[in-house]
Short mmCIF file of C-alpha atoms in Angstrom, two decimals:
data_model
loop_
_atom_site.label_atom_id
_atom_site.label_comp_id
_atom_site.label_asym_id
_atom_site.label_seq_id
_atom_site.Cartn_x
_atom_site.Cartn_y
_atom_site.Cartn_z
CA MET A 1 4.60 -70.04 -73.66
CA LYS A 2 7.89 -70.09 -75.52
CA VAL A 3 10.22 -72.95 -74.72
CA PRO A 4 13.72 -71.58 -74.03
CA GLU A 5 16.92 -72.93 -75.38
CA LEU A 6 19.18 -73.94 -72.48
CA LEU A 7 21.85 -71.28 -72.29
CA GLU A 8 25.50 -72.24 -72.23
CA GLY A 9 26.65 -72.60 -68.64
CA VAL A 10 23.26 -73.77 -67.32
CA CYS A 11 23.80 -77.40 -68.23
CA ASP A 12 27.34 -78.18 -69.34
CA LEU A 13 27.86 -81.94 -69.34
CA ASP A 14 31.17 -83.61 -68.50
CA ARG A 15 31.22 -86.91 -70.38
CA SER A 16 34.48 -87.98 -68.71
CA SER A 17 32.97 -87.74 -65.20
CA SER A 18 31.98 -90.80 -63.16
CA VAL A 19 28.71 -89.00 -62.32
CA PRO A 20 25.92 -90.28 -64.64
CA LEU A 21 24.72 -87.75 -67.22
CA SER A 22 21.17 -87.90 -65.84
CA GLN A 23 22.50 -86.86 -62.43
CA GLN A 24 24.52 -84.03 -63.99
CA ILE A 25 21.40 -82.70 -65.74
CA TYR A 26 19.29 -83.02 -62.59
CA ARG A 27 21.85 -81.21 -60.44
CA ALA A 28 22.48 -78.45 -63.00
CA LEU A 29 18.77 -77.65 -63.47
CA ARG A 30 18.08 -77.87 -59.76
CA GLU A 31 20.94 -75.45 -59.04
CA ALA A 32 19.71 -73.06 -61.75
CA VAL A 33 16.24 -73.02 -60.18
CA GLY A 34 17.71 -72.39 -56.74
CA GLN A 35 19.82 -69.50 -58.07
CA GLY A 36 16.86 -67.96 -59.88
CA ARG A 37 18.28 -68.42 -63.37
CA LEU A 38 15.29 -70.65 -64.14
CA LYS A 39 12.10 -69.28 -62.66
CA VAL A 40 8.69 -70.73 -61.80
CA GLY A 41 6.52 -70.80 -64.94
CA MET A 42 9.37 -71.24 -67.37
CA ARG A 43 9.22 -74.23 -69.68
CA LEU A 44 12.13 -76.56 -70.34
CA PRO A 45 12.92 -78.22 -73.65
CA SER A 46 11.11 -81.47 -74.30
CA SER A 47 13.16 -84.56 -73.62
CA ARG A 48 13.49 -85.11 -77.38
CA SER A 49 14.68 -81.55 -78.01
CA PHE A 50 17.02 -81.61 -75.00
CA ALA A 51 18.51 -84.93 -76.12
CA GLN A 52 19.13 -83.58 -79.60
CA GLN A 53 20.76 -80.39 -78.26
CA GLN A 54 23.12 -82.35 -76.01
CA ARG A 55 23.54 -85.38 -78.31
CA ILE A 56 22.54 -87.82 -75.58
CA SER A 57 19.88 -90.46 -75.03
CA ARG A 58 16.30 -89.30 -74.53
CA ASN A 59 15.99 -91.76 -71.62
CA THR A 60 18.83 -89.92 -69.87
CA VAL A 61 16.89 -86.65 -70.07
CA ASN A 62 13.64 -88.32 -68.94
CA THR A 63 15.44 -89.73 -65.86
CA ALA A 64 16.63 -86.25 -64.87
CA TYR A 65 13.16 -84.75 -65.40
CA GLU A 66 11.58 -87.49 -63.26
CA LEU A 67 13.98 -86.68 -60.42
CA LEU A 68 12.99 -83.02 -60.61
CA LYS A 69 9.33 -84.02 -60.76
CA ALA A 70 9.72 -86.15 -57.62
CA GLU A 71 10.92 -83.04 -55.75
CA GLY A 72 8.01 -80.94 -57.00
CA ILE A 73 10.29 -78.68 -59.03
CA VAL A 74 9.07 -79.65 -62.50
CA GLU A 75 5.69 -80.76 -63.83
CA VAL A 76 5.93 -83.33 -66.59
CA SER A 77 2.93 -84.20 -68.81
CA ALA A 78 2.71 -86.27 -71.98
CA GLY A 79 2.94 -84.18 -75.14
CA VAL A 80 3.73 -80.94 -73.26
CA ALA A 81 7.11 -79.38 -72.57
CA PRO A 82 8.04 -79.65 -68.87
CA VAL A 83 7.31 -76.54 -66.80
CA ILE A 84 9.01 -75.32 -63.62
CA VAL A 85 6.32 -75.26 -60.91
CA GLY A 86 8.29 -74.99 -57.66
CA GLY A 87 11.26 -73.03 -56.46
CA ILE A 88 13.88 -74.06 -53.91
CA ALA A 89 15.81 -72.02 -51.44
CA PRO A 90 19.36 -71.18 -52.52
CA GLU A 91 22.05 -73.21 -50.78
CA GLY A 92 22.73 -71.80 -47.32
CA ALA A 93 19.48 -69.81 -47.18
CA LYS A 94 17.45 -70.05 -43.98
CA ILE A 95 13.77 -70.90 -44.15
CA HIS A 96 11.61 -68.79 -41.86
CA SER A 97 8.10 -69.81 -40.92
CA VAL A 98 5.57 -68.94 -38.26
CA ASN A 99 4.81 -71.09 -35.20
CA THR A 100 7.44 -73.70 -35.97
CA VAL A 101 8.31 -76.32 -33.36
CA PRO A 102 12.00 -77.28 -33.24
CA PRO A 103 12.82 -81.00 -33.57
CA ARG A 104 12.66 -82.66 -30.17
CA GLY A 105 15.66 -84.94 -30.63
CA LEU A 106 16.07 -88.06 -28.53
CA SER A 107 13.54 -89.03 -25.89
CA LYS A 108 14.58 -89.82 -22.31
CA ARG A 109 14.67 -93.48 -23.29
CA GLY A 110 16.69 -92.65 -26.40
CA ASN A 111 19.24 -90.75 -24.35
CA GLN A 112 19.63 -93.73 -22.02
CA LEU A 113 20.09 -96.09 -24.97
CA ALA A 114 22.59 -93.81 -26.69
CA LYS A 115 24.87 -93.35 -23.67
CA ASN A 116 28.38 -94.72 -23.85
CA LEU A 117 28.36 -96.33 -20.42
CA ARG A 118 31.71 -97.99 -21.03
CA GLY A 119 33.54 -94.69 -21.30
CA ASP A 120 35.75 -96.03 -24.08
CA SER A 121 36.00 -96.34 -27.86
CA TRP A 122 34.67 -99.90 -28.02
CA GLY A 123 32.80 -100.64 -31.23
CA GLN A 124 34.19 -97.63 -33.09
CA ARG A 125 37.37 -99.35 -34.21
CA HIS A 126 39.30 -102.53 -33.56
CA GLU A 127 42.46 -101.87 -31.59
CA ALA A 128 44.77 -103.83 -29.34
CA LEU A 129 43.69 -105.17 -25.93
CA GLN A 130 39.97 -104.54 -26.56
CA PRO A 131 37.79 -106.33 -23.95
CA GLY A 132 35.41 -108.89 -25.37
CA ALA A 133 37.15 -109.07 -28.76
CA PRO A 134 38.05 -112.58 -29.97
CA ALA A 135 41.19 -113.41 -31.92
CA LEU A 136 41.07 -112.78 -35.65
CA ASP A 137 44.32 -114.56 -36.39
CA ILE A 138 43.12 -118.06 -35.44
CA PHE A 139 39.56 -117.99 -36.77
CA PRO A 140 39.03 -121.01 -39.08
CA TYR A 141 38.21 -118.94 -42.15
CA GLU A 142 38.50 -121.78 -44.68
CA ASN A 143 36.24 -124.19 -42.79
CA TRP A 144 33.70 -121.44 -42.18
CA ALA A 145 33.80 -120.40 -45.83
CA ARG A 146 33.09 -123.96 -46.95
CA CYS A 147 30.09 -124.17 -44.61
CA LEU A 148 28.83 -120.82 -45.81
CA ARG A 149 29.20 -121.80 -49.49
CA ARG A 150 27.24 -125.00 -48.85
CA ALA A 151 24.54 -122.99 -47.11
CA VAL A 152 24.19 -120.61 -50.04
CA ARG A 153 24.05 -123.49 -52.55
CA THR A 154 21.65 -125.75 -50.68
CA VAL A 155 19.25 -123.40 -48.91
CA ARG A 156 15.65 -123.81 -50.06
CA SER A 157 13.73 -120.74 -51.14
CA SER A 158 11.15 -121.17 -48.36
CA ASP A 159 13.88 -120.93 -45.73
CA LEU A 160 14.68 -117.42 -46.94
CA LEU A 161 11.17 -116.13 -46.24
CA TYR A 162 9.39 -115.85 -42.86
CA GLN A 163 8.92 -119.55 -42.05
CA HIS A 164 11.35 -119.67 -39.13
CA PRO A 165 11.24 -116.39 -37.18
CA SER A 166 12.55 -118.10 -34.03
CA GLY A 167 15.53 -119.58 -35.83
CA TYR A 168 16.57 -122.23 -38.35
CA PRO A 169 15.21 -125.57 -37.05
CA ALA A 170 18.36 -127.60 -37.74
CA LEU A 171 20.52 -125.12 -35.83
CA LYS A 172 18.12 -125.12 -32.88
CA ALA A 173 18.14 -128.93 -32.72
CA ILE A 174 21.95 -129.04 -32.86
CA LEU A 175 22.20 -126.35 -30.18
CA ALA A 176 19.80 -128.23 -27.90
CA ASP A 177 22.06 -131.31 -28.04
CA TYR A 178 25.26 -129.28 -27.68
CA LEU A 179 24.04 -127.28 -24.67
CA ALA A 180 22.75 -130.42 -22.97
CA SER A 181 26.11 -132.18 -23.24
CA GLU A 182 28.37 -129.19 -22.58
CA ARG A 183 26.39 -127.03 -20.13
CA GLY A 184 23.68 -129.26 -18.66
CA VAL A 185 20.93 -127.15 -20.22
CA ARG A 186 17.59 -128.97 -20.36
CA ALA A 187 15.60 -127.77 -23.34
CA THR A 188 13.96 -128.86 -26.56
CA ALA A 189 14.75 -127.22 -29.88
CA GLU A 190 11.42 -125.37 -29.67
CA GLN A 191 12.61 -123.54 -26.55
CA ILE A 192 15.62 -122.04 -28.34
CA LEU A 193 15.27 -118.62 -29.97
CA ILE A 194 17.97 -117.43 -32.39
CA VAL A 195 18.65 -113.68 -32.29
CA PRO A 196 21.37 -111.47 -33.83
CA SER A 197 23.12 -110.49 -30.59
CA MET A 198 23.12 -110.74 -26.82
CA GLN A 199 22.03 -107.12 -26.67
CA ALA A 200 19.02 -107.91 -28.87
CA ALA A 201 18.05 -110.73 -26.51
CA LEU A 202 18.34 -108.51 -23.42
CA ALA A 203 16.37 -105.67 -25.00
CA GLY A 204 13.57 -107.91 -26.25
CA ILE A 205 13.22 -109.95 -23.08
CA SER A 206 13.33 -106.96 -20.74
CA GLN A 207 10.59 -105.19 -22.69
CA ALA A 208 8.50 -108.36 -22.99
CA LEU A 209 8.60 -109.40 -19.31
CA THR A 210 8.38 -106.03 -17.57
CA ASP A 211 6.50 -102.76 -17.54
CA PRO A 212 8.11 -99.32 -17.10
CA GLY A 213 8.74 -98.71 -13.41
CA ASP A 214 9.35 -102.38 -12.58
CA THR A 215 12.60 -103.37 -10.88
CA ALA A 216 15.56 -105.33 -12.23
CA TRP A 217 18.58 -106.50 -10.27
CA ILE A 218 22.05 -106.68 -11.75
CA GLU A 219 25.45 -107.60 -10.37
CA ASP A 220 27.36 -104.62 -8.98
CA PRO A 221 29.85 -104.21 -10.57
CA GLY A 222 28.30 -105.73 -13.65
CA TYR A 223 27.80 -105.77 -17.39
CA MET A 224 26.88 -102.37 -18.84
CA GLY A 225 24.99 -103.86 -21.79
CA ALA A 226 22.35 -105.29 -19.46
CA ARG A 227 22.09 -101.96 -17.69
CA THR A 228 21.48 -100.22 -21.03
CA ALA A 229 18.77 -102.71 -22.01
CA PHE A 230 16.99 -102.30 -18.66
CA HIS A 231 17.15 -98.52 -18.84
CA GLY A 232 15.68 -98.77 -22.34
CA ALA A 233 12.77 -100.76 -20.92
CA GLY A 234 12.15 -98.04 -18.32
CA LEU A 235 13.15 -100.19 -15.34
CA ASN A 236 14.48 -99.24 -11.94
CA ILE A 237 17.84 -100.95 -11.52
CA ARG A 238 19.33 -102.09 -8.25
CA GLY A 239 22.84 -103.46 -7.84
CA LEU A 240 23.53 -106.84 -6.25
CA PRO A 241 26.77 -107.09 -4.25
CA VAL A 242 29.48 -109.48 -5.46
CA ASP A 243 32.63 -110.85 -3.87
CA GLU A 244 35.49 -112.98 -5.12
CA TYR A 245 33.06 -115.87 -5.79
CA GLY A 246 30.36 -113.89 -7.59
CA VAL A 247 26.93 -112.61 -6.62
CA LEU A 248 25.78 -112.86 -2.98
CA PRO A 249 22.29 -114.41 -2.97
CA ASP A 250 21.62 -114.61 0.80
CA GLY A 251 18.70 -112.55 2.06
CA LEU A 252 17.57 -111.35 -1.34
CA GLU A 253 14.02 -112.52 -0.76
CA ASN A 254 13.67 -109.98 2.06
CA GLU A 255 14.46 -107.04 -0.21
CA SER A 256 11.66 -104.80 -1.45
CA PRO A 257 10.41 -104.22 -4.05
CA HIS A 258 10.86 -107.65 -5.51
CA PRO A 259 12.42 -107.66 -8.98
CA ARG A 260 10.87 -108.89 -12.19
CA LEU A 261 14.33 -109.70 -13.59
CA ILE A 262 17.64 -110.77 -12.04
CA TYR A 263 20.62 -110.60 -14.41
CA VAL A 264 23.73 -112.65 -13.54
CA THR A 265 26.91 -113.94 -15.21
CA PRO A 266 27.60 -117.09 -13.17
CA SER A 267 30.18 -118.79 -15.42
CA HIS A 268 32.55 -115.80 -15.50
CA GLN A 269 31.26 -112.90 -13.47
CA TYR A 270 31.67 -109.68 -15.39
CA PRO A 271 34.06 -107.95 -14.83
CA PHE A 272 35.98 -110.00 -12.24
CA GLY A 273 35.76 -113.46 -13.80
CA ALA A 274 34.55 -115.33 -10.68
CA ARG A 275 32.78 -118.67 -11.09
CA LEU A 276 29.61 -118.87 -8.96
CA PRO A 277 29.70 -121.90 -6.63
CA LEU A 278 26.95 -124.50 -6.77
CA ALA A 279 25.52 -123.61 -3.35
CA ARG A 280 25.06 -119.99 -4.39
CA ARG A 281 23.48 -121.05 -7.67
CA LEU A 282 20.88 -123.10 -5.85
CA ALA A 283 20.20 -120.30 -3.36
CA LEU A 284 19.75 -117.78 -6.16
CA ILE A 285 17.24 -120.04 -7.93
CA GLU A 286 15.31 -120.59 -4.70
CA ASN A 287 15.14 -116.88 -3.93
CA ALA A 288 14.03 -116.03 -7.46
CA SER A 289 11.27 -118.64 -7.19
CA ARG A 290 10.02 -117.16 -3.92
CA MET A 291 9.92 -113.66 -5.39
CA GLY A 292 8.39 -114.65 -8.73
CA ALA A 293 11.42 -113.24 -10.57
CA THR A 294 12.98 -114.46 -13.82
CA ILE A 295 16.74 -115.00 -13.83
CA LEU A 296 18.56 -113.98 -17.00
CA GLU A 297 21.61 -116.25 -17.05
CA ASP A 298 24.22 -114.76 -19.37
CA ASP A 299 26.56 -117.73 -19.75
CA TYR A 300 29.39 -115.34 -20.45
CA ASP A 301 32.41 -117.02 -22.07
CA SER A 302 31.48 -120.43 -20.68
CA GLU A 303 33.42 -122.01 -23.56
CA PHE A 304 36.69 -120.64 -22.17
CA LEU A 305 37.38 -122.53 -18.96
CA PHE A 306 41.12 -123.04 -18.54
CA GLU A 307 41.13 -124.94 -15.25
CA GLY A 308 38.77 -127.24 -13.34
CA ARG A 309 35.38 -128.58 -14.32
CA PRO A 310 32.45 -126.36 -15.35
CA VAL A 311 29.58 -125.89 -12.93
CA ALA A 312 26.17 -126.79 -14.34
CA ALA A 313 24.20 -123.92 -15.80
CA LEU A 314 21.50 -122.36 -13.63
CA GLN A 315 18.94 -123.30 -16.29
CA GLY A 316 19.70 -127.00 -15.86
CA LEU A 317 19.44 -126.73 -12.07
CA ALA A 318 16.11 -124.88 -12.06
CA GLY A 319 12.92 -126.88 -12.26
CA GLY A 320 10.17 -124.27 -12.36
CA GLY A 321 11.01 -122.12 -15.37
CA GLU A 322 12.80 -119.47 -13.31
CA VAL A 323 15.71 -119.09 -15.74
CA ILE A 324 16.19 -117.83 -19.30
CA TYR A 325 19.59 -118.98 -20.53
CA LEU A 326 21.48 -116.63 -22.87
CA GLY A 327 24.47 -117.40 -25.06
CA THR A 328 26.36 -116.03 -28.04
CA PHE A 329 28.92 -116.99 -30.67
CA SER A 330 30.42 -113.49 -30.67
CA LYS A 331 33.36 -114.52 -28.47
CA SER A 332 33.91 -118.13 -29.57
CA LEU A 333 33.67 -117.22 -33.27
CA LEU A 334 33.21 -113.60 -34.40
CA PRO A 335 30.75 -110.81 -33.48
CA GLY A 336 30.15 -110.06 -37.15
CA LEU A 337 28.39 -113.40 -37.65
CA ARG A 338 25.45 -111.93 -35.67
CA VAL A 339 24.21 -115.16 -34.06
CA SER A 340 23.19 -115.44 -30.41
CA TYR A 341 20.43 -117.38 -28.68
CA ALA A 342 18.04 -117.53 -25.75
CA VAL A 343 16.69 -120.69 -24.13
CA ALA A 344 13.28 -119.85 -22.70
CA PRO A 345 10.87 -121.86 -20.53
CA LYS A 346 8.25 -123.65 -22.62
CA TYR A 347 5.47 -121.29 -21.58
CA LEU A 348 7.51 -118.28 -22.78
CA SER A 349 9.19 -119.55 -25.94
CA GLY A 350 6.20 -118.93 -28.22
CA PRO A 351 5.38 -115.43 -26.96
CA LEU A 352 9.06 -114.39 -26.97
CA ALA A 353 9.40 -115.64 -30.53
CA GLY A 354 6.59 -113.24 -31.43
CA VAL A 355 8.33 -110.41 -29.59
CA PHE A 356 11.61 -110.90 -31.46
CA ARG A 357 9.76 -111.21 -34.75
CA ASN A 358 7.81 -108.00 -34.19
CA MET A 359 10.93 -106.15 -33.07
CA GLY A 360 12.80 -107.29 -36.19
CA GLN A 361 15.43 -109.11 -34.13
CA LEU A 362 15.98 -111.96 -36.60
CA ALA A 363 19.37 -113.52 -37.40
CA ASN A 364 20.69 -114.05 -40.91
CA VAL A 365 19.46 -117.36 -42.34
CA HIS A 366 22.60 -118.26 -44.30
CA ALA A 367 24.74 -117.68 -41.20
CA GLN A 368 22.44 -119.95 -39.17
CA ILE A 369 22.57 -122.75 -41.75
CA ALA A 370 26.35 -122.48 -42.03
CA LEU A 371 26.71 -122.49 -38.25
CA ALA A 372 24.59 -125.64 -37.95
CA ASP A 373 26.92 -127.32 -40.44
CA PHE A 374 30.00 -125.92 -38.68
CA ILE A 375 28.95 -127.38 -35.31
CA ASP A 376 27.62 -130.67 -36.67
CA SER A 377 30.79 -131.34 -38.65
CA GLY A 378 32.98 -131.00 -35.53
CA HIS A 379 34.70 -127.79 -36.63
CA TYR A 380 33.31 -125.83 -33.69
CA ARG A 381 34.61 -128.17 -30.99
CA ALA A 382 37.99 -128.35 -32.72
CA HIS A 383 38.14 -124.55 -32.88
CA LEU A 384 37.26 -124.24 -29.18
CA LYS A 385 39.96 -126.73 -28.21
CA ARG A 386 42.53 -124.71 -30.12
CA ILE A 387 41.57 -121.26 -28.89
CA ARG A 388 41.33 -122.33 -25.23
CA SER A 389 45.03 -123.14 -25.32
CA VAL A 390 45.95 -119.97 -27.21
CA TYR A 391 43.78 -117.73 -25.03
CA GLN A 392 45.15 -119.21 -21.82
CA GLN A 393 48.72 -118.58 -22.97
CA ARG A 394 47.95 -115.00 -24.00
CA GLY A 395 46.13 -114.31 -20.74
CA ASN A 396 49.00 -115.66 -18.68
CA ASP A 397 51.51 -113.66 -20.74
CA LEU A 398 49.56 -110.46 -20.13
CA VAL A 399 49.35 -111.05 -16.38
CA ALA A 400 53.06 -111.90 -16.16
CA ALA A 401 53.96 -108.72 -18.06
CA LEU A 402 51.73 -106.61 -15.81
CA LYS A 403 53.27 -108.01 -12.64
CA GLU A 404 56.81 -107.68 -13.93
CA GLU A 405 56.40 -104.10 -15.15
CA LEU A 406 54.05 -102.68 -12.49
CA GLY A 407 54.74 -104.77 -9.39
CA ASN A 408 52.63 -103.69 -6.41
CA ALA A 409 51.02 -100.81 -8.27
CA VAL A 410 48.26 -103.15 -9.49
CA SER A 411 46.48 -106.33 -8.45
CA VAL A 412 45.76 -108.93 -11.13
CA GLU A 413 45.42 -112.71 -11.22
CA PRO A 414 45.82 -115.22 -14.06
CA PRO A 415 42.45 -115.81 -15.73
CA LEU A 416 40.53 -119.02 -15.10
CA GLY A 417 38.90 -118.46 -18.48
CA ASN A 418 37.48 -115.51 -20.37
CA VAL A 419 38.98 -113.21 -23.02
CA GLN A 420 39.98 -110.35 -20.70
CA VAL A 421 41.39 -109.66 -17.24
CA THR A 422 40.51 -107.02 -14.68
CA VAL A 423 43.41 -105.01 -13.30
CA ARG A 424 42.82 -103.17 -10.00
CA PHE A 425 44.85 -100.10 -9.14
CA ASN A 426 46.36 -100.16 -5.67
CA GLU A 427 46.19 -96.38 -5.42
CA ASP A 428 43.43 -93.83 -5.92
CA LEU A 429 43.74 -92.85 -9.59
CA ASP A 430 41.19 -91.73 -12.15
CA ASP A 431 40.86 -94.88 -14.27
CA ARG A 432 38.81 -93.06 -16.92
CA LYS A 433 41.70 -90.70 -17.61
CA VAL A 434 44.12 -93.63 -17.63
CA ALA A 435 41.88 -95.47 -20.11
CA ARG A 436 41.58 -92.43 -22.35
CA GLY A 437 45.35 -92.02 -22.33
CA MET A 438 45.84 -95.62 -23.40
CA GLN A 439 43.13 -95.35 -26.03
CA ALA A 440 44.99 -92.39 -27.51
CA ARG A 441 47.96 -94.72 -27.96
CA GLY A 442 45.90 -97.41 -29.69
CA PHE A 443 44.90 -99.64 -26.78
CA SER A 444 41.10 -100.02 -26.37
CA VAL A 445 40.98 -100.84 -22.68
CA SER A 446 37.94 -100.02 -20.53
CA PRO A 447 37.84 -98.31 -17.12
CA LEU A 448 36.66 -100.54 -14.29
CA SER A 449 34.81 -97.83 -12.37
CA VAL A 450 32.05 -97.50 -15.00
CA CYS A 451 30.85 -101.03 -14.18
CA TYR A 452 29.64 -99.96 -10.71
CA LEU A 453 26.07 -98.95 -9.97
CA ASP A 454 25.46 -98.54 -6.22
CA ALA A 455 28.69 -99.84 -4.68
CA ALA A 456 31.73 -97.61 -4.22
CA PRO A 457 33.74 -97.97 -7.44
CA GLU A 458 37.25 -99.37 -7.52
CA PRO A 459 39.70 -97.87 -10.00
CA GLY A 460 41.21 -100.18 -12.56
CA LEU A 461 41.08 -101.37 -16.15
CA ILE A 462 39.50 -104.21 -18.11
CA ILE A 463 42.06 -105.43 -20.64
CA GLY A 464 41.40 -107.89 -23.46
CA PHE A 465 44.00 -110.46 -24.40
CA ALA A 466 42.37 -112.95 -26.79
CA GLY A 467 43.55 -111.27 -29.98
CA ALA A 468 46.74 -109.73 -28.59
CA THR A 469 50.18 -110.34 -30.05
CA GLU A 470 53.30 -110.41 -27.88
CA ASP A 471 54.23 -106.92 -29.08
CA GLN A 472 50.76 -105.58 -28.30
CA ILE A 473 50.82 -107.07 -24.80
CA HIS A 474 54.17 -105.53 -23.91
CA GLY A 475 53.35 -102.27 -25.67
CA GLY A 476 50.09 -101.99 -23.75
CA VAL A 477 51.76 -102.72 -20.43
CA ARG A 478 54.37 -100.03 -21.10
CA ALA A 479 51.61 -97.58 -22.04
CA LEU A 480 49.82 -98.37 -18.78
CA SER A 481 53.02 -97.88 -16.81
CA ASP A 482 53.49 -94.48 -18.48
CA GLN A 483 49.92 -93.45 -17.70
CA LEU A 484 50.18 -94.47 -14.03
CA SER A 485 53.45 -92.56 -13.67
CA ALA A 486 51.95 -89.49 -15.31
CA ARG A 487 48.84 -89.58 -13.06
CA ARG A 488 50.97 -89.85 -9.93
CA GLY A 489 52.96 -86.81 -10.95
#
């Protein structure tokens, strides 16, 4: 069969374009086949002939032909001119076939996991007053960069493979000592599992310790991330009532069915910030032991205690392996570092390490090595000391501005710790609409009502202050005042 010369207009190359010549050839020939200008059975010039015609490298032509071959459009054989063996539908044409099954899309579990339970724009962009967001302006970038450079220079090749799926050993040893001194956590380095996020820990643990249809208990109102993880594991979720001191543990052992998991935030109850008293901590542990349940202790923002002495972690108070302790560096450092951890009972640490490995929930090795250096060198404690003072001042400034501007329209108290405050509305307003109105003005606040599960929801907002400037605080308060006035009207 005669090999055609490529007609002008079929493959005109633009040598000034940033698109590689091989890509230009591939696209031009593919388009010509789709438009019917080059038909099945036609032969193309050999790569040598094509290269001579266009005054380009033969390798460039071969690359384009290989791309067409990979799509089944062209057949390429040694010593034979390429031949067009497959057509493609023109752009925009619909493909009709018999007995086709439309794509099913997300499963029920996928829909649960994909839901935006917060009802806000969190995670899509960084804006002012975002709950949970740490301050970018006081992060110790230079100290962290030095630790990271040392990690990159000194890391051994074996540490970059699969030797340490549960976490870098030096970091786990340093964390064991740090948590023992700061939080009263009793654990060896082997019990610590390093994961990329708190959400990864919740998802892995909930799927490892339960079967679909089992029950999990969560504070009501409570953290939506835990609710998402439990829904993803196919669990039935029941809300636990809370008051101004945190979760109410009395009488839980009489409830049926008994839970497999109990999720709590005893250091700073989410979203109200209460600190669970010691008596309630002991009662919760006792009830969990009677029911055979595992407590997931999310030690939420325990580093940020502005007043008083910290209460010992549940994990350190429990003696029978009833508690898995969870922590993260997302708030004390930055979420983008992707380092969190779980402290599991000895009998669970090995199996859970296998779960996280098989789920691909492994943290970056260089970040772990740098973090071990950052903590061991004292930079972490120095950073915490600094940000506690800054966060306390910013939290107090926000509360003062809210009270001055809004008066009796809202109820809010100065934070005892944390990186956000919860503002309750003293009138029946749609907090989701208020939140959306503020988000439209650049303030990523969250509605309070979405945190409720079984209890009657209160309207209000969760407002972050850790990274807020003075202008952002006062601008956000004015925006809230405008939204409340508009909703009343």
